[in-house]
Coordinates of C-alpha atoms and ligand atoms in Angstrom, one line a residue:
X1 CA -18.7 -16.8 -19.0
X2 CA -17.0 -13.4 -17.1
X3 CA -14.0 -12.6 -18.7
X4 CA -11.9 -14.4 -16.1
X5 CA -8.8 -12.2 -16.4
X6 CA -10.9 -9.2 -15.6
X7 CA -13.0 -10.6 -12.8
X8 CA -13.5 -9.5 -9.6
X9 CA -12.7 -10.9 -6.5
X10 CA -16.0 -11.5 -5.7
X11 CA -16.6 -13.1 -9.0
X12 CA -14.0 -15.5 -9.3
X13 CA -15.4 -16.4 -5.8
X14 CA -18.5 -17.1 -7.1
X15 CA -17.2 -18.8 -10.0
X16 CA -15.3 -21.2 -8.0
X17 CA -18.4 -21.8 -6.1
X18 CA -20.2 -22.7 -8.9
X19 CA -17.3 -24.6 -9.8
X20 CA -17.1 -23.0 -13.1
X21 CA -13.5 -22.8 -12.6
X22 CA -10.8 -24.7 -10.0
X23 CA -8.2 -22.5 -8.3
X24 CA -5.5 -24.6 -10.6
X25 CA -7.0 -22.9 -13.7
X26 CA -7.2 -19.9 -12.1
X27 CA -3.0 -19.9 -11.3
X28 CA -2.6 -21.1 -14.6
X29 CA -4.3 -18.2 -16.3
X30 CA -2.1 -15.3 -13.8
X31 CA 0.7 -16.9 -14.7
X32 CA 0.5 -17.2 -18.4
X33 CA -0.5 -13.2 -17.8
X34 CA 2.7 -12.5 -15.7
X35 CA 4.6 -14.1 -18.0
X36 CA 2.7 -12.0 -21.2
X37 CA 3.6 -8.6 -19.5
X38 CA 7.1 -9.3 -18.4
X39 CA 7.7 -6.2 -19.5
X40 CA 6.2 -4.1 -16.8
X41 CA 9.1 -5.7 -14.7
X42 CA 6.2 -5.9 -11.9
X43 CA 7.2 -9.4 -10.2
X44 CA 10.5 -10.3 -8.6
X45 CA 10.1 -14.1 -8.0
X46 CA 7.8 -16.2 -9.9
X47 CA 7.7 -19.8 -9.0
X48 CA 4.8 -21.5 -11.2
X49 CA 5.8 -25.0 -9.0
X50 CA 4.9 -23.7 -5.6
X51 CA 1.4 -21.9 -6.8
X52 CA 0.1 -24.7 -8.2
X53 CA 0.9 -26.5 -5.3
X54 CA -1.1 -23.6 -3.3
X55 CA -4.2 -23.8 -5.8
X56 CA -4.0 -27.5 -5.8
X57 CA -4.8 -27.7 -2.0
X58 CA -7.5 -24.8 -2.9
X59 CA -9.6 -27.4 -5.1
X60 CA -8.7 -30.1 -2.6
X61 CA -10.8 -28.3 0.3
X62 CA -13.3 -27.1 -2.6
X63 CA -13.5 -30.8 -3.0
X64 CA -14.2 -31.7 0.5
X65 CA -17.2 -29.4 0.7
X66 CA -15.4 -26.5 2.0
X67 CA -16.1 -22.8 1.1
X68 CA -14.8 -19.7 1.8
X69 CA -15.1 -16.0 -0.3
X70 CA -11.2 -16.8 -0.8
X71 CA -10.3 -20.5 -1.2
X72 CA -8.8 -20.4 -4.4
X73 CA -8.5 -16.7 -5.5
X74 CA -5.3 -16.0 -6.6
X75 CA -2.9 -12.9 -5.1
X76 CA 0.3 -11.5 -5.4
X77 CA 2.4 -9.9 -2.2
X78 CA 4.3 -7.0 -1.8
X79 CA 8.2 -8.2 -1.5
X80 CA 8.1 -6.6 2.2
X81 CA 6.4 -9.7 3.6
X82 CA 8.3 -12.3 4.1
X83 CA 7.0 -15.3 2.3
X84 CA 8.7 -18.7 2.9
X85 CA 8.0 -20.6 -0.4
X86 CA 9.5 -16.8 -2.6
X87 CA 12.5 -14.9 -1.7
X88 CA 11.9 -11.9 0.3
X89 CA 14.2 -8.6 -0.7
X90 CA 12.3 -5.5 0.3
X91 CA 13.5 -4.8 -4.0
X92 CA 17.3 -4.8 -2.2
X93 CA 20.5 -6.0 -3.0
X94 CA 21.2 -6.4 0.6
X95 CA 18.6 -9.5 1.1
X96 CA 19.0 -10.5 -2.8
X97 CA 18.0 -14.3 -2.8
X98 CA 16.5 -14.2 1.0
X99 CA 14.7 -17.1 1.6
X100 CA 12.2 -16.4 5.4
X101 CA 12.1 -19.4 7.5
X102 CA 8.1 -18.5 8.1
X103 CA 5.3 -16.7 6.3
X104 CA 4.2 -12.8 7.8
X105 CA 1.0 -12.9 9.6
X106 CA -1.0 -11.2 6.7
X107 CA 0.3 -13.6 4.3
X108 CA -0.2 -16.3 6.5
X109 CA -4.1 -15.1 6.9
X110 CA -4.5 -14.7 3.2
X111 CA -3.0 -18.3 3.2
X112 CA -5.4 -20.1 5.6
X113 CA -8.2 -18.5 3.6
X114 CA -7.3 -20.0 0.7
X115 CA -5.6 -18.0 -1.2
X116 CA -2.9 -18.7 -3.7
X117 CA 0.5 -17.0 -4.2
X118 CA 1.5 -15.6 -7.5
X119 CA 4.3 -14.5 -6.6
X120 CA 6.2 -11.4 -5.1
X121 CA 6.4 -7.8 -6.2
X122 CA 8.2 -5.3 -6.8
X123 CA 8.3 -2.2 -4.8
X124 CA 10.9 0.9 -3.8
X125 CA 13.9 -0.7 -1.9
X126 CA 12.6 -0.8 1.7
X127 CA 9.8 0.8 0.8
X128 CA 11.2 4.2 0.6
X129 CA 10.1 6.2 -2.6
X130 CA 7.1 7.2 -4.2
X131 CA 8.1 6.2 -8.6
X132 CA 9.4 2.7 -7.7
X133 CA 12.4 3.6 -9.2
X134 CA 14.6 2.9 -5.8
X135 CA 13.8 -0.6 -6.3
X136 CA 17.5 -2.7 -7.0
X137 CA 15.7 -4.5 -9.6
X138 CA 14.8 -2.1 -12.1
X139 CA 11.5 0.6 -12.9
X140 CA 8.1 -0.7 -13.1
X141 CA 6.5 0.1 -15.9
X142 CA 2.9 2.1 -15.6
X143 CA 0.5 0.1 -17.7
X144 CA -1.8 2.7 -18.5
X145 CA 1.8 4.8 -20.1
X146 CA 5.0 3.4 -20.3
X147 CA 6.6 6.0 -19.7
X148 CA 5.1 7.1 -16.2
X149 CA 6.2 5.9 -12.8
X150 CA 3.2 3.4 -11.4
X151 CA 4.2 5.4 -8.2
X152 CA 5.6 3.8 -5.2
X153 CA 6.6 2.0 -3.1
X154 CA 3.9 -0.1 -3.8
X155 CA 4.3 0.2 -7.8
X156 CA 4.4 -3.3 -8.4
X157 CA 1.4 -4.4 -6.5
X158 CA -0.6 -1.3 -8.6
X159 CA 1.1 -1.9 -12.2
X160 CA -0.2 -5.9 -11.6
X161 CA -3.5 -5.1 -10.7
X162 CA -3.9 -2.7 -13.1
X163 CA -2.7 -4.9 -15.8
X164 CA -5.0 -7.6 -14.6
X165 CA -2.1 -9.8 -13.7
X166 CA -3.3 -9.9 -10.2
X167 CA -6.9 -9.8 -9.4
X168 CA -5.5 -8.3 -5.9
X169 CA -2.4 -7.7 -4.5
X170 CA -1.0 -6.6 -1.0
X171 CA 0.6 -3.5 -0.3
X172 CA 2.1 -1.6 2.3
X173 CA 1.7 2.6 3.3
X174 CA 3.9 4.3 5.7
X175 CA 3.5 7.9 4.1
X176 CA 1.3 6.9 1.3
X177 CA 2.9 3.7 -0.7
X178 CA -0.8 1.9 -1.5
X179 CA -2.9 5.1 -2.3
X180 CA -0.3 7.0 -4.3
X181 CA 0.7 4.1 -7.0
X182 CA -3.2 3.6 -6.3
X183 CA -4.1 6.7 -7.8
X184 CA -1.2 6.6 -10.4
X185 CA -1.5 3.1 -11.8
X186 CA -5.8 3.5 -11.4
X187 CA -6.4 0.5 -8.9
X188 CA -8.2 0.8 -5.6
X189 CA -5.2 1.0 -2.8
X190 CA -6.5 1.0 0.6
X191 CA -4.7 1.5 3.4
X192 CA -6.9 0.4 6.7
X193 CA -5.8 1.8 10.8
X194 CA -2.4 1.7 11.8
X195 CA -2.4 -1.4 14.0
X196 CA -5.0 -3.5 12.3
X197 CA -2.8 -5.6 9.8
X198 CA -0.4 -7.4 11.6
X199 CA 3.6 -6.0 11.1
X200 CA 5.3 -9.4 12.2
X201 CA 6.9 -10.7 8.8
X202 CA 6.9 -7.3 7.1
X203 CA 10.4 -6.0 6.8
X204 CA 10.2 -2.9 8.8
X205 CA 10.9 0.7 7.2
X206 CA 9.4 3.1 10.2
X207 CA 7.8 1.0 12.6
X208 CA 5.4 3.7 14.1
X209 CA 3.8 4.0 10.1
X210 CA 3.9 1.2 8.4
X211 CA 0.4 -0.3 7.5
X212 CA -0.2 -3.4 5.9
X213 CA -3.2 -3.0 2.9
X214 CA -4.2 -3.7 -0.6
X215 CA -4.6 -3.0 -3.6
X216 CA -7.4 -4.2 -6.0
X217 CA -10.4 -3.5 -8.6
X218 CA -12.8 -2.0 -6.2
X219 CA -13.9 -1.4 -2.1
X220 CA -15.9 -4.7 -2.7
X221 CA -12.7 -6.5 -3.3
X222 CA -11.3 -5.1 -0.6
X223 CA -13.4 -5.6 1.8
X224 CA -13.2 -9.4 1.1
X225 CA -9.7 -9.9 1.9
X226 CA -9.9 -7.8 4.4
X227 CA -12.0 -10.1 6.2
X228 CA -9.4 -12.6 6.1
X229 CA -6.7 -10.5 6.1
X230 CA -6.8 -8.5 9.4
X231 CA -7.1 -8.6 12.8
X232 CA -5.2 -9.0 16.4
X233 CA -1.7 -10.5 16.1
X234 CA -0.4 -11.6 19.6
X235 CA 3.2 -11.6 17.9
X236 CA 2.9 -8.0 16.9
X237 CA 3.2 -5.7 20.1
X238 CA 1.7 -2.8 18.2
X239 CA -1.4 -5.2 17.1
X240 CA -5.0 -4.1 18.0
X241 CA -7.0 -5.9 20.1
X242 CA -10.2 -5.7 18.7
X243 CA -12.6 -8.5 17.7
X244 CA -13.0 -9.3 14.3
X245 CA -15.1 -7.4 11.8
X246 CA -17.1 -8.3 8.7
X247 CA -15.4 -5.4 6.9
X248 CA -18.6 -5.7 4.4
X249 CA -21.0 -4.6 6.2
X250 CA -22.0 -1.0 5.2
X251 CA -21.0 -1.7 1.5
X252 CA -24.5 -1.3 0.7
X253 CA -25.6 2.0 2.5
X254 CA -25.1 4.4 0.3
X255 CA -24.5 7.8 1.4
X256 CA -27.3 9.8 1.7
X257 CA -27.0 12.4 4.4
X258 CA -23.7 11.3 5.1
X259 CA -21.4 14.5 5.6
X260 CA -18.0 14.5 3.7
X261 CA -15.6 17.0 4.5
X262 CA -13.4 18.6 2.1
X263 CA -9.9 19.5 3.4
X264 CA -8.9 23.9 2.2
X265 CA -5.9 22.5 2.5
X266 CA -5.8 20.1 0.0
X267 CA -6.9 22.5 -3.0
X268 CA -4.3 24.9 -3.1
X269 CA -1.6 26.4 -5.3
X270 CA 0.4 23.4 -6.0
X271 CA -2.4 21.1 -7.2
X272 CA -2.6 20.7 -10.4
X273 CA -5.8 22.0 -12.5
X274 CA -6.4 18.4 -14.4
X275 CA -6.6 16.2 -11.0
X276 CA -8.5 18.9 -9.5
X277 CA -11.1 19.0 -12.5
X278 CA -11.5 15.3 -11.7
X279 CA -11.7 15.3 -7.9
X280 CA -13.9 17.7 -7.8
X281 CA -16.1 15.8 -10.2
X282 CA -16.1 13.1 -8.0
X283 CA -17.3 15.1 -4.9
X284 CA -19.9 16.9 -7.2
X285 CA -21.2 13.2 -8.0
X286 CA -21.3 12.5 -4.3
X287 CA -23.6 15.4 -3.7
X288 CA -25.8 13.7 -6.5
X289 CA -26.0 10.6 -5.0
X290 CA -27.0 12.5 -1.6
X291 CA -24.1 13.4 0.2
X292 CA -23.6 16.9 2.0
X293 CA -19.7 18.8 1.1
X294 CA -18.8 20.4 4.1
X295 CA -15.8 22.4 3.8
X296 CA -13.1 21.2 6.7
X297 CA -9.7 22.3 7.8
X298 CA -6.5 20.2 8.8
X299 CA -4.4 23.4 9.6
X300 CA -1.0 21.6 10.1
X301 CA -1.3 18.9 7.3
X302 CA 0.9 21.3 5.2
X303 CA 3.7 20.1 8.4
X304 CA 3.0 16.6 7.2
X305 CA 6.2 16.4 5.1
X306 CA 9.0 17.6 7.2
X307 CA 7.2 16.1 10.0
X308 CA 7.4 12.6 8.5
X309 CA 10.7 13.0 7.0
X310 CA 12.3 13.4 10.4
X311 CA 9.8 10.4 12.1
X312 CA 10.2 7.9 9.1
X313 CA 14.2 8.0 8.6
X314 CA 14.8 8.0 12.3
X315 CA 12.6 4.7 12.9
X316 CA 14.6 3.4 9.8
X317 CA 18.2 4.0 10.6
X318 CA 17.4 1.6 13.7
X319 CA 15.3 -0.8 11.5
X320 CA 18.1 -1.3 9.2
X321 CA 21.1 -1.7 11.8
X322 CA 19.8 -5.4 11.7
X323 CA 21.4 -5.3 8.6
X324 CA 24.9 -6.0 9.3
X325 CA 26.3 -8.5 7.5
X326 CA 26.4 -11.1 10.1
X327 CA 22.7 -12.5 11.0
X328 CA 21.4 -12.3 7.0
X329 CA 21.6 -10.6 4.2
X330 CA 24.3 -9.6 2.1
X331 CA 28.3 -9.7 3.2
X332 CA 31.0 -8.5 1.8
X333 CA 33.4 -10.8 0.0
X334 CA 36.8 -9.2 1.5
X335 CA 36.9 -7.0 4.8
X336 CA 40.0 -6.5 7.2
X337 CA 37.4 -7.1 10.2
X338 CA 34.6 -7.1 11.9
X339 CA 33.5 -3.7 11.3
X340 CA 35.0 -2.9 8.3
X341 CA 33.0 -6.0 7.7
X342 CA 29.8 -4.5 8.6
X343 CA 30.6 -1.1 6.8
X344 CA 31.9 -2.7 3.5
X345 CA 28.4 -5.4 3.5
X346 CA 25.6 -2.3 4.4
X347 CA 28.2 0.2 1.7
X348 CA 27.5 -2.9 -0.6
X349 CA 24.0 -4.1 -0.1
X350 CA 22.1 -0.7 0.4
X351 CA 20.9 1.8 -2.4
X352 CA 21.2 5.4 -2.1
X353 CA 17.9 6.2 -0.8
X354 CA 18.2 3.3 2.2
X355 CA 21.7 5.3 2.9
X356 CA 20.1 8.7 2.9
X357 CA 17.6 7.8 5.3
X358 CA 19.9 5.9 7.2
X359 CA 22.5 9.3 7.4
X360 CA 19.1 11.5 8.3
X361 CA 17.5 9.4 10.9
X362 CA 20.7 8.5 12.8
X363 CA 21.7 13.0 12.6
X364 CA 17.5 13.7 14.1
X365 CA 18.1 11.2 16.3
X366 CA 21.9 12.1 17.7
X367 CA 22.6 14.1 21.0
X368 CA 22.0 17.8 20.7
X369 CA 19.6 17.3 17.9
X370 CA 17.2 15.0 19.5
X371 CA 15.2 17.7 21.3
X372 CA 15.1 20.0 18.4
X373 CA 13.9 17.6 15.2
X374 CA 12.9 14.1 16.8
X375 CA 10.8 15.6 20.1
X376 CA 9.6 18.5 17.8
X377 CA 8.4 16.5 15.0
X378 CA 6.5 13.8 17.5
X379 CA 4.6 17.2 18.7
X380 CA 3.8 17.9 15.5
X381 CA 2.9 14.6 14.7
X382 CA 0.2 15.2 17.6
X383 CA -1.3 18.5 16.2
X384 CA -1.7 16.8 12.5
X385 CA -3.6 14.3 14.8
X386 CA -5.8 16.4 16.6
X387 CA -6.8 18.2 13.1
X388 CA -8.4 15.0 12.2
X389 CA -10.3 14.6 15.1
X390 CA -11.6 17.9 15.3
X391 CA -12.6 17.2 11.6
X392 CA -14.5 14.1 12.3
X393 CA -16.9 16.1 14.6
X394 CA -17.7 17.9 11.3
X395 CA -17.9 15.4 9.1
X396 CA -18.3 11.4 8.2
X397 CA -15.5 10.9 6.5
X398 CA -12.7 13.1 4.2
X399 CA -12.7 13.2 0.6
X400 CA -10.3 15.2 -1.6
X401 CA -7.1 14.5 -4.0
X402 CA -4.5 11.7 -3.4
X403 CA -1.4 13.1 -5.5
X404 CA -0.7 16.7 -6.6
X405 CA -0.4 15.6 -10.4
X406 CA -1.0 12.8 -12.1
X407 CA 2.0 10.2 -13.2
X408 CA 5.1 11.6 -13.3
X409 CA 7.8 10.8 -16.0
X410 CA 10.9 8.2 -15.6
X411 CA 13.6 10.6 -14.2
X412 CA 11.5 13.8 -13.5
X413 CA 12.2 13.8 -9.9
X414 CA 14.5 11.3 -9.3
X415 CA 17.3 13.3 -9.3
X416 CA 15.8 16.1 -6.7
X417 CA 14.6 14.0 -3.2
X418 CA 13.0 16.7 -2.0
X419 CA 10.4 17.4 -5.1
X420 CA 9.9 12.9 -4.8
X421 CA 8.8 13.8 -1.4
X422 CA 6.2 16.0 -2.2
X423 CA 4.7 13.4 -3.8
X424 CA 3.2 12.4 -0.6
X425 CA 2.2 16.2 1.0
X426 CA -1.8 14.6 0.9
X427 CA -1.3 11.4 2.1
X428 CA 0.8 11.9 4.7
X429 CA -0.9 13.2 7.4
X430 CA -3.5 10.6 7.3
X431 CA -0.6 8.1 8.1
X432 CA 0.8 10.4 10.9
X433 CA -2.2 10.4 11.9
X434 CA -2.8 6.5 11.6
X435 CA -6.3 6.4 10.4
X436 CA -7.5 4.6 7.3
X437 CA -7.4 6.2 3.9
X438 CA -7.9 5.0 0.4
X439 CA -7.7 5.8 -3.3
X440 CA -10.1 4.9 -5.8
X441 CA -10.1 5.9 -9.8
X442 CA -12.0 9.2 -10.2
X443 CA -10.9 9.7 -14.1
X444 CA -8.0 11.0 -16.3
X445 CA -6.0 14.1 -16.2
X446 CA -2.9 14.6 -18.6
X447 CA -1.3 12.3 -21.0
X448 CA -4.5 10.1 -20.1
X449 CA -3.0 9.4 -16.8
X450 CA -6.0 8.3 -14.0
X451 CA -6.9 10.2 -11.3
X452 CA -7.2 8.6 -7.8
X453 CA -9.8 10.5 -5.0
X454 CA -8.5 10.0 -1.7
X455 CA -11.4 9.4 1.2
X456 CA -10.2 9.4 4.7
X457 CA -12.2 8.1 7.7
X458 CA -11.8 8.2 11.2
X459 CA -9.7 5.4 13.5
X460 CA -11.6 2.0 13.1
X461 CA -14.0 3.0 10.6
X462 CA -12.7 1.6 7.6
X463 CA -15.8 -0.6 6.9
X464 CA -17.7 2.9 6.4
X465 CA -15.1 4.4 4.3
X466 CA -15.1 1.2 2.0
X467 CA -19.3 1.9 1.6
X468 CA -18.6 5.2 0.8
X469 CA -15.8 4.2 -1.8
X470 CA -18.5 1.1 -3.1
X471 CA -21.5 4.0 -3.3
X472 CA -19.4 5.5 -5.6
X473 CA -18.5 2.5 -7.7
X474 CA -21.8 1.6 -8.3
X475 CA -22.2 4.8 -10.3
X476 CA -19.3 5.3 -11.9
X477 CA -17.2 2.9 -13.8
X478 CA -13.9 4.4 -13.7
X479 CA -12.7 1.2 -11.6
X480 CA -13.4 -1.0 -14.6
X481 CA -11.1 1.0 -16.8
X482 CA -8.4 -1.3 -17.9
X483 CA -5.1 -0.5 -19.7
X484 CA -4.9 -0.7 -23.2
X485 CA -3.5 -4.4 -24.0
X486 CA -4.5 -5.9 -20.8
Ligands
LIG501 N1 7.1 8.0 -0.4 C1 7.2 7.9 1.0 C2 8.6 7.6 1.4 O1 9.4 7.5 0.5 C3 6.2 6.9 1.5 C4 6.7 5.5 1.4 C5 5.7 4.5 2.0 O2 4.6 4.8 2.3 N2 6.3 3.3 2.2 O3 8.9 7.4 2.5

């Protein structure tokens, strides 16, 4: 029988259909993983009690003749959803212990499919970092090297997929928090169009960004959950109304005389030699299997950076004000009154990087400055937009690198914010721009770190960029790579 703890999605699916294996085994088994890599510090809350009540009503609908790709398939959530049977901290001291009265939409989805909760993840606090080493709760280790960053926010959700403690795991990317740990912990990270996932239930970082996705083993996967996962949200203001798609539908079209365009922009001075040895590799096996390179350029991605880092921390200093001490959340013990209350609870509760953001987005967004960062950057915002769709008349869909280097070590960049930031200047503009982008394992670079390719398609056309991404994993096996020890 498949090696359970390294099966797909769509194999445990077919295991359980075959009734090989119940959904209660299944918890059992990614539990008794969790609890063997502790070490990578990837989970937050861990309650054994409530999954197996989740898989138990899995085999109980298996056992009334229902089916479904995902009744029974375990999964582990990002702790930015808010989950109602795990406490929900956004990995901050300021909701430490939060228990949600409800379940986000996407978690609720997953849930009606079948699905069963391992647990929460860790992740930067709020979502804001790219090492995972914002979160209140300590580093995640990177599985593939202990002493590299899994890359963040989503590090959790990549460190437990890539140790096979979590055949999937949801993520979320507001500058590029699925496909950078993607590409640094070796999973597949995919983040679809802004507006598909639904945003009610995820705690909010910068509203006009943040994107609901996944990580997981391949495109396959992902397109599976997918399925269940997204789609129009009536609760959610900035939800698509779009019917429903079978997000597997061009998995099998290979790519022959498919265009992709590769970005100038993204091969320049400050990438470094190893990924770029990979990447282009990967494009180079592309043209094998029939593609066409056609050279593109995104003249204003290089604005990406400041450009986000003026829209991101603005939307967050009014996301967080909710955080005061009086509705939820953390307060402080002793306070003269109600607004030393407040100052002393959010002084408390938040970590540096939450306060940083907090001090830049309220300064962009203050009278007299206003006009000269916030307005200027939403312009900006437009031109990195209008790159991409003059792109997309060139080409199918964008290929190129997803990080500058692989991995980074603990403490490289932690103490400089600016050289953290970086991090992101390739995925970036593909948020701003709100179209769906991925990551998927294109080899090793230094220190035997993987190497994620980054493809890029156009708004609403994630079920073509997935085919693409599958094309490739049918030749290549980087995707089955698994950790030493895992
Ligand atoms: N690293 C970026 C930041 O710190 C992106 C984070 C994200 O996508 N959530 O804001």
């Amino acid at each position: 029988m498949t090696d359970l703890a390294h099966a797909s999605v769509a194999e445990l699916s077919r295991l359980l259909d075959a009734k090989k294996v119940s959904a209660v085994e299944l918890a059992q088994l990614f539990l008794a993983r969790i609890e063997s890599h502790r070490a990578l510090n990837a989970f937050l809350d861990v309650r054994p009690g409530a999954t197996l009540a989740q898989a138990r009503a899995a085999d109980a609908r298996r056992a009334k003749g229902e089916t479904g790709a995902l009744l029974g398939v375990p999964i582990a959530h990002k702790d930015i959803f808010v989950t109602r049977d795990w406490a929900s901290t956004a990995s901050s001291k300021i909701l430490a212990g939060y228990m949600s009265p409800f379940d986000a939409t996407v978690v609720d989805n997953l849930k009606r499919a079948g699905m069963v909760c391992l647990g929460k993840l860790n992740c930067d606090e709020f979502a804001m970092g790219s090492s995972n080493e914002n979160s209140a709760y300590g580093n995640v280790l990177n599985p593939w090297d202990p002493t590299a960053v899994p890359g963040g926010s989503s590090g959790g959700s990549s460190a437990a997929v890539a140790a096979r403690i979590a055949p999937v795991a949801t993520a979320t990317d507001t500058g590029g928090s699925i496909r950078e740990p993607a590409a640094f912990s070796g999973v597949t990270g995919t983040k679809p169009t802004y507006g598909r996932p639904s945003r009610w239930g995820m705690i909010a970082f910068a509203s006009s960004l943040d994107t609901a996705g996944l990580m997981t083993y391949s495109a396959e996967d992902c397109a599976l959950v997918f399925n269940a996962m997204l789609g129009f949200d009536p609760k959610d203001s900035t939800s698509l109304d779009r019917p429903r798609e079978d997000y597997t539908r061009h998995l099998n079209d290979g790519v022959k005389g498919l265009k992709i365009g590769v970005p100038k922009e993204f091969f320049g001075a400050g990438l470094a030699p190893d990924v770029e040895a990979a990447v282009r590799v990967a494009l180079a096996e592309y043209e094998k299997l029939g593609a066409r390179l056609v050279e593109i350029s995104l003249p204003n991605a290089e604005l990406g950076i400041p450009v986000y880092y003026v829209i991101a921390p603005a939307e967050a200093s009014s996301n967080l004000a909710r955080f005061d001490g009086v509705r939820y959340g953390h307060r402080a013990a002793t306070y003269a009154d109600l607004v030393d209350m407040m100052k002393k609870s959010r002084a408390e509760g938040f970590g540096p990087e939450p306060k940083r953001r907090i001090l830049i987005g309220t300064y962009v967004l203050s009278h007299g400055y206003y006009d000269a960062y916030f307005i200027k950057a939403m312009q900006v915002r437009r031109l990195i937009a209008e790159d991409f769709k003059r792109a997309f008349a060139q080409c199918d869909v964008i290929a190129g690198p997803v990080t500058t280097s692989v991995a980074f070590g603990f403490g490289e960049k932690a103490a400089d914010p600016v050289a953290m930031y970086l991090a992101d200047l390739y995925t970036v503009p593909g948020s701003l721009a709100g179209i769906p982008s991925m990551s998927i394992p294109c080899g090793f670079g230094a220190k035997g770190r993987p190497v994620g390719l980054q493809l890029m398609a156009n708004h609403f056309e994630e079920a073509k960029m997935l085919g693409v991404a599958h094309a490739f994993q049918r030749a290549t096996d980087w995707h089955r790579r698994v950790p030493a020890g895992c």
